[in-house]
């Protein structure tokens, strides 16, 4: 069949009304769809690119999964996330997680290292603390702990294969009845005109652009925005290039909560360009030193490894040589990078399509080299053998945003029901917690006691912490 005869758009889904519409098919949206569909909600997931595309934040070979965190709330959330990672793999009959143990290191007495040790203690995570290089070398012979560092080792950390995990969650969601549509871009999110409650979503079929936009309108009780780096521009008023008709929302509001939350917009989300870099072993380095038997996944919390324009995000992280990544190479990367700043008025999609960012950001690569030379001298730090780009979506405090943006009450005495929920700003550490976030989004969307409990638990991730900070 000649290319011109191929269909130019996905067939419209027969159903036009759902319980929940999830916007974005990265790991967070996929987990939300899975958890919602598991509770028998009718779910439509809309993804603007191919389901397993490489333009967002969830693609690639590996992501660290670890119970240790400087922030106690994430250490607690990881308990639920670990259970759900296990449940997902059992339900899917596949394995995406590899346990390697985890090594956190950084300056002794630093805020992060002290907090990791105290969070682990408070939540009951088993860790071994190492104060000197010789003791750590018996556990991790390829690592030279700098004199001024302390190290924390735990046995439960490891990594997941990222793209495979996203595919797993999509498959699980689909198997529970969720409708998944890729190459469908959401263009508008608006309230359904009173007296009917709910949300209306307008989306276009990306493939039909050449022939002129073809759109579809669907309705739901509730919408989950899981749009990664695109969340910032999505959650703005239409007049500012966003998708929300905030004036209509404000007018439709029957309670002040809704209007208060709108005042938190635009959310302070900054996409940044990060570089993933792979390093080869030196010719005479025994491979066992850096394979998963002796090298755990690692994070170095040292503020000297950073990008001056993104100071809230610093350090080096990495993975042992493995069979899923580049064999014979260690993946070691800077946990930072420069902000992505589309030229005036340009959308993130146009900016990314114009490929303005290099595959690897040279200054980021140069930050990894001194770390490797001092801490992992068995690696050749002259130049990475492979590099690629990815996006983090930063918040000013490096904490996620998981919240309801719009809620509605039938009357003043009734509990709020969620119209729009948001999960964004994962700041380069959201993958491991995506199952937890998906579960809580399902709580928020399904209502009842679970929603009230989720609101309480998610208090620390509320979006209006930034609105308060601005006052
Ligand atoms: C290099 C790198 C390493 C990382 N390492 C770790 C790690 O070791 N451990 C860890 O826990 N986390 C890690 N992270 C962070 C983690 O990968 C992210 O937090 C997570 O993938 C974010 O997922 P997401 O679903 O929010 O975003 P995304 O994966 O970007 O998904 C958002 C989706 O929304 C879609 N979308 C946007 N707008 C629209 C629209 N209008 N209509 C329809 N669809 C739309 C996008 O196309 C996209 O697919 C890392 C990230 C990177 C980049």
Short mmCIF file of C-alpha atoms and ligand atoms in Angstrom, two decimals:
data_model
loop_
_atom_site.label_atom_id
_atom_site.label_comp_id
_atom_site.label_asym_id
_atom_site.label_seq_id
_atom_site.Cartn_x
_atom_site.Cartn_y
_atom_site.Cartn_z
CA UNK A 1 0.00 0.00 0.00
CA UNK A 2 1.53 3.43 -0.87
CA UNK A 3 2.27 5.62 2.16
CA UNK A 4 -0.37 8.15 1.05
CA UNK A 5 -3.05 5.48 1.34
CA UNK A 6 -2.25 4.76 4.99
CA UNK A 7 -4.82 5.97 7.52
CA UNK A 8 -3.72 9.32 8.93
CA UNK A 9 -5.32 9.18 12.34
CA UNK A 10 -6.13 6.75 15.10
CA UNK A 11 -9.73 5.55 15.09
CA UNK A 12 -11.78 7.57 17.58
CA UNK A 13 -12.63 5.59 20.69
CA UNK A 14 -16.29 4.59 20.62
CA UNK A 15 -16.82 5.70 24.21
CA UNK A 16 -17.16 9.44 24.89
CA UNK A 17 -17.50 9.44 28.65
CA UNK A 18 -15.19 7.96 31.30
CA UNK A 19 -14.76 8.02 35.04
CA UNK A 20 -11.23 9.38 34.70
CA UNK A 21 -9.09 10.72 31.85
CA UNK A 22 -5.33 10.50 32.41
CA UNK A 23 -3.26 13.00 30.41
CA UNK A 24 0.25 11.68 29.71
CA UNK A 25 1.49 8.14 29.25
CA UNK A 26 4.89 8.35 30.98
CA UNK A 27 5.51 6.20 34.03
CA UNK A 28 3.29 8.33 36.29
CA UNK A 29 0.28 8.39 33.94
CA UNK A 30 0.69 4.68 33.21
CA UNK A 31 0.73 3.86 36.93
CA UNK A 32 -2.31 6.08 37.55
CA UNK A 33 -4.21 4.31 34.76
CA UNK A 34 -3.23 0.91 36.19
CA UNK A 35 -4.30 1.75 39.75
CA UNK A 36 -7.56 3.39 38.61
CA UNK A 37 -8.48 0.53 36.28
CA UNK A 38 -7.67 -1.94 39.08
CA UNK A 39 -10.50 -0.31 41.04
CA UNK A 40 -12.89 -0.82 38.12
CA UNK A 41 -12.88 2.85 37.09
CA UNK A 42 -13.40 3.40 33.36
CA UNK A 43 -10.18 5.09 32.24
CA UNK A 44 -8.97 6.81 29.08
CA UNK A 45 -5.23 7.57 28.87
CA UNK A 46 -4.17 10.10 26.22
CA UNK A 47 -0.52 10.33 25.15
CA UNK A 48 0.64 12.87 22.57
CA UNK A 49 3.56 10.77 21.25
CA UNK A 50 4.03 7.03 20.69
CA UNK A 51 3.40 5.08 23.87
CA UNK A 52 7.08 4.31 24.48
CA UNK A 53 8.59 7.47 23.00
CA UNK A 54 11.96 8.90 24.06
CA UNK A 55 11.10 12.62 24.24
CA UNK A 56 9.99 12.82 27.89
CA UNK A 57 11.44 11.58 31.18
CA UNK A 58 10.49 7.90 31.44
CA UNK A 59 12.51 6.24 28.67
CA UNK A 60 15.86 4.51 28.86
CA UNK A 61 17.61 1.56 30.38
CA UNK A 62 17.64 2.10 34.11
CA UNK A 63 16.26 4.04 37.07
CA UNK A 64 17.38 3.70 40.68
CA UNK A 65 14.83 2.33 43.14
CA UNK A 66 15.89 2.81 46.77
CA UNK A 67 14.33 3.07 50.20
CA UNK A 68 16.87 5.60 51.53
CA UNK A 69 16.09 9.29 51.16
CA UNK A 70 17.09 12.44 53.02
CA UNK A 71 13.36 13.26 53.23
CA UNK A 72 11.51 11.00 55.65
CA UNK A 73 8.24 11.33 53.72
CA UNK A 74 9.74 9.69 50.62
CA UNK A 75 11.30 6.92 52.73
CA UNK A 76 7.78 6.19 54.05
CA UNK A 77 6.16 6.40 50.59
CA UNK A 78 8.71 3.91 49.28
CA UNK A 79 7.20 1.20 51.50
CA UNK A 80 3.97 1.35 49.46
CA UNK A 81 5.89 1.77 46.23
CA UNK A 82 7.97 -1.38 46.83
CA UNK A 83 4.77 -3.36 47.47
CA UNK A 84 3.24 -2.08 44.24
CA UNK A 85 6.40 -2.76 42.21
CA UNK A 86 6.17 -6.34 43.49
CA UNK A 87 2.44 -6.59 42.76
CA UNK A 88 2.86 -5.21 39.23
CA UNK A 89 5.58 -7.71 38.34
CA UNK A 90 3.50 -10.59 39.73
CA UNK A 91 0.38 -9.48 37.85
CA UNK A 92 2.35 -8.96 34.64
CA UNK A 93 4.35 -12.18 35.03
CA UNK A 94 7.56 -10.31 34.28
CA UNK A 95 10.54 -8.90 36.10
CA UNK A 96 11.74 -5.32 35.68
CA UNK A 97 13.56 -4.82 39.01
CA UNK A 98 17.11 -5.95 39.74
CA UNK A 99 18.27 -5.80 43.34
CA UNK A 100 21.88 -4.63 43.72
CA UNK A 101 21.86 -2.88 47.07
CA UNK A 102 22.39 0.87 47.30
CA UNK A 103 25.31 3.07 48.30
CA UNK A 104 24.71 6.67 49.39
CA UNK A 105 27.79 8.78 50.09
CA UNK A 106 28.62 12.39 50.80
CA UNK A 107 30.42 14.75 53.14
CA UNK A 108 30.30 13.58 56.77
CA UNK A 109 27.96 15.81 58.81
CA UNK A 110 26.26 17.19 55.70
CA UNK A 111 22.52 17.85 55.85
CA UNK A 112 21.74 15.11 53.32
CA UNK A 113 23.85 12.33 54.85
CA UNK A 114 22.64 13.05 58.38
CA UNK A 115 19.04 13.08 57.13
CA UNK A 116 19.42 9.79 55.22
CA UNK A 117 20.64 8.07 58.38
CA UNK A 118 17.89 9.53 60.56
CA UNK A 119 15.09 8.87 58.01
CA UNK A 120 16.19 5.24 57.69
CA UNK A 121 16.15 4.89 61.46
CA UNK A 122 12.73 6.56 61.81
CA UNK A 123 11.11 4.39 59.14
CA UNK A 124 12.91 1.15 60.00
CA UNK A 125 15.10 0.77 56.91
CA UNK A 126 18.19 -1.38 57.59
CA UNK A 127 21.40 0.44 56.71
CA UNK A 128 25.11 -0.02 57.38
CA UNK A 129 27.09 3.16 57.94
CA UNK A 130 30.77 3.32 56.89
CA UNK A 131 33.11 6.02 58.13
CA UNK A 132 36.33 4.93 56.51
CA UNK A 133 37.51 3.90 53.08
CA UNK A 134 39.04 0.58 54.13
CA UNK A 135 35.83 -0.73 55.67
CA UNK A 136 33.77 0.29 52.62
CA UNK A 137 36.34 -1.24 50.25
CA UNK A 138 35.63 -4.66 51.78
CA UNK A 139 31.97 -4.26 50.68
CA UNK A 140 32.58 -2.28 47.45
CA UNK A 141 36.16 -2.91 46.31
CA UNK A 142 35.90 -0.60 43.28
CA UNK A 143 35.00 2.43 45.41
CA UNK A 144 37.49 4.72 47.15
CA UNK A 145 35.60 6.66 49.81
CA UNK A 146 37.09 10.17 50.18
CA UNK A 147 38.40 10.87 53.72
CA UNK A 148 35.76 13.50 54.41
CA UNK A 149 32.84 11.27 53.29
CA UNK A 150 30.49 8.92 55.10
CA UNK A 151 28.76 6.05 53.26
CA UNK A 152 25.39 4.38 53.87
CA UNK A 153 24.71 0.95 52.35
CA UNK A 154 21.32 -0.75 52.22
CA UNK A 155 20.37 -4.09 50.75
CA UNK A 156 16.98 -3.34 49.19
CA UNK A 157 17.92 -0.82 46.51
CA UNK A 158 18.41 -1.72 42.88
CA UNK A 159 17.25 -0.54 39.51
CA UNK A 160 14.34 -1.02 37.15
CA UNK A 161 14.52 -1.19 33.39
CA UNK A 162 12.69 2.07 32.63
CA UNK A 163 11.10 1.55 29.22
CA UNK A 164 10.19 -2.04 30.05
CA UNK A 165 8.53 -0.84 33.28
CA UNK A 166 6.45 1.77 31.42
CA UNK A 167 5.37 -0.91 28.93
CA UNK A 168 4.47 -3.17 31.85
CA UNK A 169 2.23 -0.53 33.47
CA UNK A 170 0.52 0.27 30.15
CA UNK A 171 -0.13 -3.43 29.60
CA UNK A 172 -1.49 -3.88 33.11
CA UNK A 173 -3.77 -0.85 32.73
CA UNK A 174 -5.02 -2.15 29.38
CA UNK A 175 -5.61 -5.62 30.77
CA UNK A 176 -7.85 -4.09 33.46
CA UNK A 177 -9.92 -2.29 30.82
CA UNK A 178 -8.21 1.12 30.49
CA UNK A 179 -8.39 2.57 26.96
CA UNK A 180 -4.94 3.79 25.90
CA UNK A 181 -4.63 6.15 22.95
CA UNK A 182 -1.24 7.33 21.79
CA UNK A 183 -0.56 10.13 19.28
CA UNK A 184 -3.50 12.01 20.81
CA UNK A 185 -2.62 15.45 22.16
CA UNK A 186 -4.85 17.13 24.72
CA UNK A 187 -5.64 20.67 23.59
CA UNK A 188 -8.15 21.94 26.15
CA UNK A 189 -9.46 21.03 29.60
CA UNK A 190 -12.69 22.77 30.56
CA UNK A 191 -15.55 22.38 33.03
CA UNK A 192 -18.73 20.79 31.74
CA UNK A 193 -21.45 23.44 31.69
CA UNK A 194 -23.70 23.43 34.78
CA UNK A 195 -25.87 21.76 35.95
CA UNK A 196 -23.90 18.68 34.82
CA UNK A 197 -20.70 18.13 36.75
CA UNK A 198 -17.41 16.92 35.34
CA UNK A 199 -14.67 17.85 32.93
CA UNK A 200 -14.48 18.09 29.17
CA UNK A 201 -11.25 17.27 27.36
CA UNK A 202 -10.57 18.21 23.76
CA UNK A 203 -7.78 16.32 22.03
CA UNK A 204 -6.33 16.18 18.54
CA UNK A 205 -4.99 13.26 16.55
CA UNK A 206 -1.34 14.10 16.03
CA UNK A 207 -1.12 12.19 12.74
CA UNK A 208 -3.86 14.28 11.19
CA UNK A 209 -1.95 17.57 11.43
CA UNK A 210 -0.86 17.58 7.80
CA UNK A 211 -4.45 17.35 6.65
CA UNK A 212 -5.66 19.86 9.26
CA UNK A 213 -6.37 19.19 12.90
CA UNK A 214 -8.99 16.60 13.69
CA UNK A 215 -10.26 16.75 17.22
CA UNK A 216 -12.40 14.73 19.54
CA UNK A 217 -14.22 15.69 22.75
CA UNK A 218 -14.52 13.35 25.71
CA UNK A 219 -15.94 13.83 29.17
CA UNK A 220 -15.02 12.47 32.57
CA UNK A 221 -15.85 12.87 36.19
CA UNK A 222 -12.24 13.73 36.79
CA UNK A 223 -8.94 14.39 34.97
CA UNK A 224 -5.40 13.50 36.09
CA UNK A 225 -2.69 15.70 34.60
CA UNK A 226 0.52 13.60 34.43
CA UNK A 227 2.15 15.58 31.64
CA UNK A 228 5.77 15.64 32.85
CA UNK A 229 7.78 18.56 31.47
CA UNK A 230 4.70 19.76 29.59
CA UNK A 231 2.68 20.21 32.80
CA UNK A 232 3.80 23.80 33.31
CA UNK A 233 2.58 25.04 29.96
CA UNK A 234 -0.52 22.85 30.16
CA UNK A 235 -1.59 24.20 33.55
CA UNK A 236 -1.85 27.80 32.43
CA UNK A 237 -4.75 29.82 31.26
CA UNK A 238 -5.61 29.51 27.56
CA UNK A 239 -4.78 33.19 27.18
CA UNK A 240 -1.21 32.40 28.24
CA UNK A 241 -0.84 29.42 25.92
CA UNK A 242 -2.12 26.92 28.50
CA UNK A 243 -4.99 24.48 28.33
CA UNK A 244 -7.15 25.65 31.22
CA UNK A 245 -9.93 28.13 30.80
CA UNK A 246 -9.41 29.40 34.31
CA UNK A 247 -12.07 32.10 34.06
CA UNK A 248 -14.68 29.44 33.32
CA UNK A 249 -13.37 27.28 36.15
CA UNK A 250 -13.45 30.16 38.60
CA UNK A 251 -17.01 31.08 37.59
CA UNK A 252 -18.14 27.47 37.77
CA UNK A 253 -16.70 27.20 41.29
CA UNK A 254 -19.14 26.56 44.07
CA UNK A 255 -16.46 26.63 46.74
CA UNK A 256 -13.52 28.89 47.48
CA UNK A 257 -11.01 26.01 47.64
CA UNK A 258 -11.17 25.72 43.87
CA UNK A 259 -10.39 29.38 43.33
CA UNK A 260 -7.58 29.32 45.94
CA UNK A 261 -5.80 26.53 44.12
CA UNK A 262 -6.09 28.33 40.79
CA UNK A 263 -4.15 31.14 42.44
CA UNK A 264 -1.18 28.70 42.67
CA UNK A 265 -0.88 28.83 38.88
CA UNK A 266 1.32 28.99 36.94
CA UNK A 267 3.20 26.24 38.74
CA UNK A 268 6.92 26.92 39.16
CA UNK A 269 8.08 24.00 37.00
CA UNK A 270 11.38 24.21 35.14
CA UNK A 271 12.33 21.50 32.64
CA UNK A 272 16.08 20.93 32.65
CA UNK A 273 18.33 19.10 30.22
CA UNK A 274 20.19 16.20 31.80
CA UNK A 275 22.92 14.02 30.34
CA UNK A 276 23.14 10.27 30.70
CA UNK A 277 26.76 9.14 30.38
CA UNK A 278 28.41 5.71 30.20
CA UNK A 279 32.06 5.10 31.13
CA UNK A 280 34.30 2.20 30.22
CA UNK A 281 36.52 0.25 32.58
CA UNK A 282 40.26 0.79 32.23
CA UNK A 283 42.03 -2.01 30.32
CA UNK A 284 43.52 -3.54 33.47
CA UNK A 285 40.43 -3.17 35.71
CA UNK A 286 38.83 -6.49 36.70
CA UNK A 287 35.19 -6.31 35.61
CA UNK A 288 33.98 -7.85 38.91
CA UNK A 289 34.94 -4.63 40.73
CA UNK A 290 32.16 -2.72 38.99
CA UNK A 291 29.59 -5.42 38.33
CA UNK A 292 26.43 -5.73 40.37
CA UNK A 293 27.95 -8.28 42.79
CA UNK A 294 30.29 -5.64 44.22
CA UNK A 295 29.03 -2.24 43.10
CA UNK A 296 25.53 -1.24 44.25
CA UNK A 297 23.56 1.54 42.58
CA UNK A 298 25.14 4.69 44.00
CA UNK A 299 24.39 8.32 44.77
CA UNK A 300 26.90 10.94 45.86
CA UNK A 301 25.29 13.87 47.69
CA UNK A 302 28.04 16.42 47.26
CA UNK A 303 26.90 19.93 46.34
CA UNK A 304 30.16 20.58 44.51
CA UNK A 305 28.79 18.49 41.61
CA UNK A 306 26.06 20.74 40.24
CA UNK A 307 24.93 23.23 37.65
CA UNK A 308 24.97 26.81 38.88
CA UNK A 309 21.62 27.55 37.21
CA UNK A 310 19.89 24.61 38.94
CA UNK A 311 21.37 24.67 42.45
CA UNK A 312 18.53 22.69 44.09
CA UNK A 313 19.64 19.64 42.14
CA UNK A 314 23.18 18.27 42.60
CA UNK A 315 25.30 15.16 43.00
CA UNK A 316 26.30 12.13 40.96
CA UNK A 317 24.35 8.90 40.56
CA UNK A 318 25.06 5.67 38.80
CA UNK A 319 24.68 1.96 38.22
CA UNK A 320 26.99 -1.07 38.11
CA UNK A 321 27.96 -2.74 34.84
CA UNK A 322 25.02 -4.88 33.84
CA UNK A 323 23.63 -6.94 31.07
CA UNK A 324 20.74 -4.50 30.40
CA UNK A 325 22.87 -1.36 30.06
CA UNK A 326 26.05 -1.14 27.98
CA UNK A 327 28.05 -4.26 28.91
CA UNK A 328 31.44 -3.41 30.38
CA UNK A 329 30.38 0.16 31.17
CA UNK A 330 29.28 1.95 34.30
CA UNK A 331 26.51 4.52 33.93
CA UNK A 332 27.49 7.57 36.01
CA UNK A 333 25.73 10.90 35.55
CA UNK A 334 25.38 14.39 36.98
CA UNK A 335 22.06 14.83 38.80
CA UNK A 336 21.60 18.32 37.37
CA UNK A 337 21.74 20.28 34.15
CA UNK A 338 20.84 23.57 32.52
CA UNK A 339 17.22 24.80 32.27
CA UNK A 340 15.49 24.26 28.94
CA UNK A 341 14.37 27.70 27.84
CA UNK A 342 12.32 27.74 24.66
CA UNK A 343 12.76 31.06 22.83
CA UNK A 344 9.97 33.58 23.49
CA UNK A 345 6.56 32.02 23.01
CA UNK A 346 7.87 28.74 21.56
CA UNK A 347 6.20 25.61 22.92
CA UNK A 348 8.25 22.84 24.53
CA UNK A 349 7.34 20.53 21.64
CA UNK A 350 8.60 23.00 19.03
CA UNK A 351 11.74 23.55 21.07
CA UNK A 352 12.45 19.81 21.39
CA UNK A 353 11.68 19.23 17.71
CA UNK A 354 14.19 21.92 16.79
CA UNK A 355 16.79 19.86 18.77
CA UNK A 356 18.35 22.90 20.33
CA UNK A 357 19.90 20.89 23.13
CA UNK A 358 22.96 18.79 22.49
CA UNK A 359 22.71 15.06 23.22
CA UNK A 360 25.12 15.44 26.13
CA UNK A 361 25.72 18.73 27.85
CA UNK A 362 29.51 19.15 27.94
CA UNK A 363 29.75 20.97 31.30
CA UNK A 364 27.62 18.21 32.89
CA UNK A 365 29.99 15.56 31.57
CA UNK A 366 32.96 17.49 32.98
CA UNK A 367 31.39 17.35 36.47
CA UNK A 368 31.34 13.54 36.42
CA UNK A 369 35.03 13.20 35.55
CA UNK A 370 36.57 14.39 38.86
CA UNK A 371 34.11 12.20 40.78
CA UNK A 372 35.16 9.11 38.83
CA UNK A 373 38.86 9.93 39.12
CA UNK A 374 38.70 10.14 42.90
CA UNK A 375 35.94 7.66 43.83
CA UNK A 376 35.99 5.05 41.01
CA UNK A 377 39.55 5.08 39.68
CA UNK A 378 39.10 1.78 37.84
CA UNK A 379 37.00 3.61 35.24
CA UNK A 380 38.38 5.54 32.30
CA UNK A 381 37.19 9.09 33.02
CA UNK A 382 38.75 10.68 29.91
CA UNK A 383 35.47 10.72 28.00
CA UNK A 384 32.15 8.87 28.14
CA UNK A 385 31.78 6.11 25.57
CA UNK A 386 28.10 6.87 25.12
CA UNK A 387 25.77 9.67 26.13
CA UNK A 388 22.18 10.70 25.63
CA UNK A 389 19.81 13.41 26.83
CA UNK A 390 16.76 13.34 29.05
CA UNK A 391 14.51 15.84 30.86
CA UNK A 392 13.92 16.48 34.55
CA UNK A 393 11.03 18.74 35.57
CA UNK A 394 12.22 20.69 38.59
CA UNK A 395 10.26 22.38 41.34
CA UNK A 396 12.07 25.05 43.39
CA UNK A 397 12.34 22.74 46.41
CA UNK A 398 13.01 19.48 44.52
CA UNK A 399 9.79 17.98 45.99
CA UNK A 400 7.01 16.63 43.78
CA UNK A 401 3.61 18.22 43.25
CA UNK A 402 0.79 15.71 43.77
CA UNK A 403 -2.44 17.51 44.51
CA UNK A 404 -5.93 18.36 43.39
CA UNK A 405 -6.19 21.54 41.36
CA UNK A 406 -9.95 21.69 41.19
CA UNK A 407 -12.53 20.22 43.49
CA UNK A 408 -16.28 20.40 43.68
CA UNK A 409 -18.80 19.95 46.49
CA UNK A 410 -22.44 19.05 45.99
CA UNK A 411 -23.19 21.28 48.98
CA UNK A 412 -21.26 23.00 51.75
CA UNK A 413 -21.50 19.95 54.04
CA UNK A 414 -20.42 17.31 51.52
CA UNK A 415 -16.79 16.23 51.03
CA UNK A 416 -14.96 17.63 48.00
CA UNK A 417 -14.76 15.48 44.89
CA UNK A 418 -11.78 15.87 42.59
CA UNK A 419 -12.26 17.40 39.14
CA UNK A 420 -8.60 17.90 38.19
CA UNK A 421 -5.66 16.20 39.93
CA UNK A 422 -2.03 17.01 39.12
CA UNK A 423 1.15 14.94 39.49
CA UNK A 424 4.19 16.81 38.20
CA UNK A 425 7.57 18.30 39.09
CA UNK A 426 9.23 14.97 39.83
CA UNK A 427 12.60 16.72 39.87
CA UNK A 428 14.62 13.78 38.58
CA UNK A 429 13.59 11.24 41.24
CA UNK A 430 10.01 10.23 40.49
CA UNK A 431 10.33 6.87 38.75
CA UNK A 432 10.68 4.71 41.86
CA UNK A 433 7.67 6.41 43.44
CA UNK A 434 5.41 6.32 40.37
CA UNK A 435 3.41 3.30 41.64
CA UNK A 436 2.83 5.11 44.95
CA UNK A 437 1.79 8.30 43.15
CA UNK A 438 -0.52 6.30 40.85
CA UNK A 439 -2.18 4.75 43.89
CA UNK A 440 -2.73 8.11 45.59
CA UNK A 441 -4.05 9.68 42.37
CA UNK A 442 -6.55 6.82 42.23
CA UNK A 443 -7.53 7.62 45.84
CA UNK A 444 -8.03 11.30 44.99
CA UNK A 445 -10.10 10.53 41.90
CA UNK A 446 -12.28 7.80 43.42
CA UNK A 447 -13.35 9.87 46.44
CA UNK A 448 -14.56 8.63 49.82
CA UNK A 449 -12.41 8.00 52.89
CA UNK A 450 -9.39 7.04 50.79
CA UNK A 451 -9.43 10.48 49.14
CA UNK A 452 -9.54 12.25 52.50
CA UNK A 453 -6.64 10.11 53.76
CA UNK A 454 -4.66 10.71 50.57
CA UNK A 455 -5.13 14.48 50.87
CA UNK A 456 -3.67 14.31 54.35
CA UNK A 457 -0.75 12.10 53.34
CA UNK A 458 0.02 14.30 50.33
CA UNK A 459 -0.02 17.50 52.36
CA UNK A 460 3.75 17.87 51.97
CA UNK A 461 3.39 17.78 48.15
CA UNK A 462 0.60 20.38 47.85
CA UNK A 463 1.01 22.95 45.10
CA UNK A 464 0.01 25.93 47.25
CA UNK A 465 3.28 25.68 49.19
CA UNK A 466 4.64 27.81 46.36
CA UNK A 467 1.71 30.23 46.44
CA UNK A 468 2.33 30.66 50.18
CA UNK A 469 6.02 31.20 49.53
CA UNK A 470 5.17 33.99 47.12
CA UNK A 471 3.06 35.89 49.66
C1 LIG B 1 18.20 10.70 32.95
C2 LIG B 1 17.19 10.51 34.03
C3 LIG B 1 17.49 9.70 35.10
C4 LIG B 1 16.58 9.51 36.12
N1 LIG B 1 16.88 8.68 37.14
C5 LIG B 1 15.95 8.38 38.06
C6 LIG B 1 16.22 7.39 39.03
O1 LIG B 1 17.30 6.80 39.04
N2 LIG B 1 15.24 7.10 39.93
C7 LIG B 1 14.04 7.75 39.92
O2 LIG B 1 13.21 7.45 40.78
N3 LIG B 1 13.76 8.70 39.00
C8 LIG B 1 14.68 9.02 38.06
N4 LIG B 1 14.42 9.94 37.10
C9 LIG B 1 13.15 10.68 37.14
C10 LIG B 1 12.01 9.91 36.53
O3 LIG B 1 12.42 9.24 35.36
C11 LIG B 1 10.89 10.91 36.24
O4 LIG B 1 10.56 11.54 37.47
C12 LIG B 1 9.66 10.23 35.68
O5 LIG B 1 9.98 9.49 34.54
C13 LIG B 1 8.61 11.29 35.34
O6 LIG B 1 7.54 10.65 34.70
P1 LIG B 1 6.29 11.46 34.14
O7 LIG B 1 5.30 10.44 33.74
O8 LIG B 1 5.91 12.50 35.12
O9 LIG B 1 6.86 12.27 32.89
P2 LIG B 1 7.04 11.80 31.37
O10 LIG B 1 7.67 10.49 31.28
O11 LIG B 1 7.70 12.91 30.64
O12 LIG B 1 5.55 11.65 30.87
C14 LIG B 1 4.71 12.75 30.60
C15 LIG B 1 3.95 12.40 29.35
O13 LIG B 1 2.91 13.34 29.12
C16 LIG B 1 2.77 13.45 27.71
N5 LIG B 1 2.06 14.70 27.41
C17 LIG B 1 2.48 15.96 27.67
N6 LIG B 1 1.57 16.85 27.22
C18 LIG B 1 0.56 16.13 26.68
C19 LIG B 1 -0.67 16.49 26.05
N7 LIG B 1 -1.02 17.77 25.87
N8 LIG B 1 -1.47 15.50 25.60
C20 LIG B 1 -1.13 14.19 25.77
N9 LIG B 1 0.04 13.80 26.35
C21 LIG B 1 0.86 14.77 26.80
C22 LIG B 1 4.21 13.46 27.24
O14 LIG B 1 4.34 13.19 25.87
C23 LIG B 1 4.84 12.42 28.12
O15 LIG B 1 4.83 11.14 27.53
C24 LIG B 1 15.32 10.17 36.07
C25 LIG B 1 15.01 11.00 34.99
C26 LIG B 1 15.93 11.16 33.98
C27 LIG B 1 15.57 12.04 32.83
#
